[in-house]
Amino acid sequence: MNAGRKPVHHAVYDTLADWETGHATAYLARAGYEIRTVGPSTGPVTSIGGLRILPDLALDDVRPEDSSLLILPGGDLWTETSAATAAGSDDLAPFARKAREFLDAGVPVAAICGATAGLAREGLLDDRAHTSAVSFYLAATGYGGGERYVDADAVTDGKLITAGPTEPVAFAREIFRLLGVYEGEVLDAWYRLFHDSDAQAYAVLEQAGGQ
């Protein structure tokens, strides 16, 4: 790993959508970033695909100053806790509060799918351009940022990236752009290769050493 780069922290919790962040983490790792998984505790969690993950550290032990980025994947619990919030129970709310801590410290946060609803409930989308699965999904949280919703594959506003569940490649593209992993023609080629299966893009990446 590149000693000059701080780790990327990837949140993990039961029901996490394990297909949504693989493009991002694979190519961040290839670019020299250490990927550290962060759970509610250091106890094992199980993804929606049945993968058992043992977190590297607990959420309470993560500090923005030690990180390059916090990634929040989707997961069924984000939706289930949305309904439970009125009863005073929201198991994943601490992850949204950690996102606030990161953004307040100027450290990037990338949220996809259900995690965007968690950020909406935390008030982090009220004043930032953002996207999600569909606008009415976020509207159901009662948040105040409906006018800032953008119908796009992924959106970056300052240090915050959001994307819907069908856009893991666009989600990764925005992360790479924000962290400077790939830029310009190389970033475009990476996206075309993995999103559009554009074989010609492979040559651009080969030449640039980005594949």
C-alpha positions as a printed NumPy array, in Angstrom:
array([[  0.   ,   0.   ,   0.   ],
       [  1.029,   3.591,  -0.601],
       [  2.288,   4.855,   2.75 ],
       [  1.397,   8.421,   1.781],
       [ -2.311,   7.69 ,   1.462],
       [ -4.717,   7.333,   4.33 ],
       [ -7.002,   4.28 ,   4.261],
       [-10.455,   4.206,   2.761],
       [-13.047,   3.114,   5.313],
       [-15.869,   0.916,   4.054],
       [-18.903,   0.511,   6.314],
       [-20.191,  -3.047,   6.717],
       [-23.413,  -4.139,   8.406],
       [-25.938,  -6.934,   8.145],
       [-27.803,  -6.935,   4.792],
       [-25.217,  -4.691,   3.077],
       [-25.566,  -4.776,  -0.71 ],
       [-22.262,  -6.378,  -1.603],
       [-22.473,  -5.679,  -5.358],
       [-22.617,  -1.91 ,  -5.008],
       [-19.063,  -1.056,  -3.975],
       [-16.883,  -3.74 ,  -5.564],
       [-15.757,  -1.665,  -8.541],
       [-14.747,   1.172,  -6.247],
       [-12.879,  -0.872,  -3.656],
       [-11.073,  -3.07 ,  -6.197],
       [ -9.611,  -0.159,  -8.106],
       [ -8.914,   1.933,  -5.041],
       [ -6.891,  -0.999,  -3.725],
       [ -5.079,  -1.297,  -7.06 ],
       [ -4.282,   2.404,  -6.81 ],
       [ -2.612,   1.862,  -3.438],
       [ -5.356,   2.58 ,  -0.929],
       [ -5.796,   0.284,   2.051],
       [ -9.468,  -0.689,   2.412],
       [-10.523,  -1.033,   6.044],
       [-13.958,  -2.393,   6.906],
       [-15.953,  -0.709,   9.671],
       [-18.785,  -2.429,  11.499],
       [-21.154,  -1.469,  14.314],
       [-18.692,  -3.466,  16.432],
       [-15.882,  -5.85 ,  15.542],
       [-18.355,  -8.747,  15.491],
       [-19.121, -10.463,  12.169],
       [-21.799,  -9.18 ,   9.813],
       [-23.484, -10.887,   6.879],
       [-24.134,  -9.248,   3.515],
       [-27.342,  -9.624,   1.55 ],
       [-25.438, -12.085,  -0.636],
       [-24.549, -14.24 ,   2.351],
       [-20.915, -13.163,   2.666],
       [-19.68 , -13.194,   6.246],
       [-17.409, -10.241,   7.015],
       [-15.31 ,  -9.631,  10.101],
       [-14.855,  -5.837,  10.396],
       [-11.362,  -4.436,  10.83 ],
       [-12.593,  -1.958,  13.415],
       [-15.704,  -0.627,  15.116],
       [-17.439,   2.556,  14.029],
       [-16.649,   4.344,  17.298],
       [-12.93 ,   3.915,  16.577],
       [-12.986,   5.614,  13.17 ],
       [-11.743,   9.207,  12.996],
       [-12.044,  11.419,   9.909],
       [ -8.46 ,  12.617,  10.27 ],
       [ -7.261,   9.041,   9.756],
       [ -9.232,   8.471,   6.561],
       [ -9.325,   9.374,   2.886],
       [-12.978,   8.439,   2.414],
       [-15.971,   6.809,   4.102],
       [-18.039,   4.512,   1.864],
       [-21.612,   3.68 ,   2.906],
       [-23.19 ,   0.863,   0.876],
       [-26.893,   0.182,   0.648],
       [-28.605,  -2.537,   2.615],
       [-32.063,  -3.677,   3.624],
       [-31.557,  -2.329,   7.135],
       [-31.502,   1.244,   5.837],
       [-35.08 ,   0.797,   4.608],
       [-36.249,  -1.265,   7.563],
       [-34.856,   1.258,  10.019],
       [-36.511,   4.055,   8.079],
       [-39.878,   2.662,   9.16 ],
       [-38.608,   1.908,  12.673],
       [-37.331,   5.401,  13.342],
       [-40.719,   6.602,  14.527],
       [-40.582,   3.931,  17.22 ],
       [-37.181,   5.175,  18.318],
       [-35.044,   2.43 ,  16.78 ],
       [-32.55 ,   2.969,  13.982],
       [-29.586,   0.596,  14.049],
       [-27.71 ,   2.285,  11.214],
       [-28.221,   5.883,  12.344],
       [-24.717,   5.933,  13.903],
       [-23.248,   5.467,  10.418],
       [-25.146,   8.513,   9.154],
       [-23.923,  10.486,  12.159],
       [-20.379,   9.372,  11.371],
       [-20.898,  10.654,   7.821],
       [-21.793,  14.037,   9.284],
       [-18.599,  13.957,  11.334],
       [-16.573,  13.213,   8.202],
       [-18.199,  15.945,   6.126],
       [-17.827,  18.498,   8.923],
       [-14.118,  17.646,   8.954],
       [-13.835,  18.047,   5.181],
       [-13.3  ,  14.322,   4.529],
       [-15.277,  12.771,   1.648],
       [-18.272,  10.468,   2.058],
       [-19.722,   8.251,  -0.685],
       [-23.208,   6.788,  -0.165],
       [-25.145,   4.531,  -2.506],
       [-28.679,   3.126,  -2.549],
       [-30.283,   2.848,   0.908],
       [-27.439,   4.726,   2.564],
       [-28.706,   7.87 ,   0.841],
       [-31.923,   7.542,   2.867],
       [-29.86 ,   7.407,   6.034],
       [-28.091,  10.618,   5.031],
       [-31.447,  12.2  ,   4.197],
       [-32.799,  11.404,   7.668],
       [-29.623,  12.868,   9.158],
       [-30.258,  16.134,   7.261],
       [-27.119,  15.845,   5.156],
       [-28.957,  16.109,   1.828],
       [-31.063,  19.158,   2.656],
       [-28.476,  21.595,   1.293],
       [-26.493,  19.423,  -1.125],
       [-27.205,  18.236,  -4.655],
       [-27.756,  14.487,  -4.551],
       [-29.391,  11.469,  -6.13 ],
       [-30.68 ,   8.053,  -5.082],
       [-32.837,   5.262,  -6.498],
       [-35.775,   7.609,  -7.221],
       [-36.848,  10.924,  -5.746],
       [-39.909,   9.556,  -3.929],
       [-37.743,   7.018,  -2.101],
       [-35.971,   9.877,  -0.344],
       [-39.171,  11.902,  -0.033],
       [-40.561,   9.12 ,   2.164],
       [-37.933,  10.009,   4.79 ],
       [-39.543,  13.42 ,   5.254],
       [-36.275,  15.206,   4.521],
       [-36.071,  18.809,   3.386],
       [-33.838,  18.424,   0.338],
       [-36.289,  17.433,  -2.377],
       [-35.477,  20.494,  -4.472],
       [-31.81 ,  19.456,  -4.544],
       [-32.551,  15.998,  -5.971],
       [-30.859,  15.343,  -9.339],
       [-32.03 ,  12.621, -11.722],
       [-28.553,  11.326, -12.617],
       [-26.499,   8.14 , -12.333],
       [-24.312,   9.626,  -9.588],
       [-23.838,  13.1  ,  -8.138],
       [-20.924,  14.805,  -6.414],
       [-21.503,  17.957,  -4.372],
       [-18.383,  19.107,  -2.598],
       [-17.144,  16.149,  -0.563],
       [-20.34 ,  14.088,  -0.843],
       [-21.049,  11.464,  -3.504],
       [-24.447,   9.811,  -3.904],
       [-25.729,   7.187,  -6.338],
       [-28.637,   4.817,  -6.861],
       [-28.514,   1.009,  -6.519],
       [-28.145,   0.325, -10.248],
       [-25.098,   2.555, -10.673],
       [-22.07 ,   0.96 ,  -8.984],
       [-19.837,   1.889, -11.921],
       [-20.876,   5.543, -11.917],
       [-20.497,   5.525,  -8.131],
       [-16.912,   4.303,  -8.509],
       [-16.26 ,   6.868, -11.269],
       [-17.203,   9.728,  -8.961],
       [-15.   ,   8.334,  -6.174],
       [-12.028,   8.052,  -8.533],
       [-12.607,  11.59 ,  -9.766],
       [-12.863,  13.043,  -6.272],
       [ -9.751,  11.269,  -4.997],
       [ -7.788,  11.852,  -8.209],
       [ -7.288,   8.145,  -8.887],
       [ -8.171,   8.557, -12.57 ],
       [ -8.805,  11.762, -14.47 ],
       [ -9.816,  12.989, -17.899],
       [ -9.547,  10.523, -20.766],
       [ -8.457,   7.672, -18.494],
       [-11.437,   8.125, -16.161],
       [-13.772,   8.262, -19.147],
       [-12.211,   5.12 , -20.61 ],
       [-12.527,   3.243, -17.309],
       [-16.211,   4.143, -17.146],
       [-16.861,   3.169, -20.766],
       [-15.134,  -0.162, -20.302],
       [-17.047,  -1.243, -17.208],
       [-20.368,   0.468, -17.893],
       [-20.646,   0.117, -21.659],
       [-18.314,  -2.855, -22.349],
       [-16.472,  -0.607, -24.804],
       [-13.493,  -2.714, -25.898],
       [-11.735,   0.321, -27.384],
       [-11.555,   1.846, -23.92 ],
       [ -9.361,  -1.037, -22.794],
       [ -6.524,   0.159, -25.018],
       [ -6.633,   3.612, -23.462],
       [ -6.379,   2.095, -19.979],
       [ -3.591,  -0.255, -20.992],
       [ -1.559,   2.634, -22.37 ],
       [ -2.176,   4.721, -19.254],
       [ -1.549,   1.861, -16.838],
       [ -5.044,   2.256, -15.404],
       [ -6.239,  -1.314, -15.94 ]])
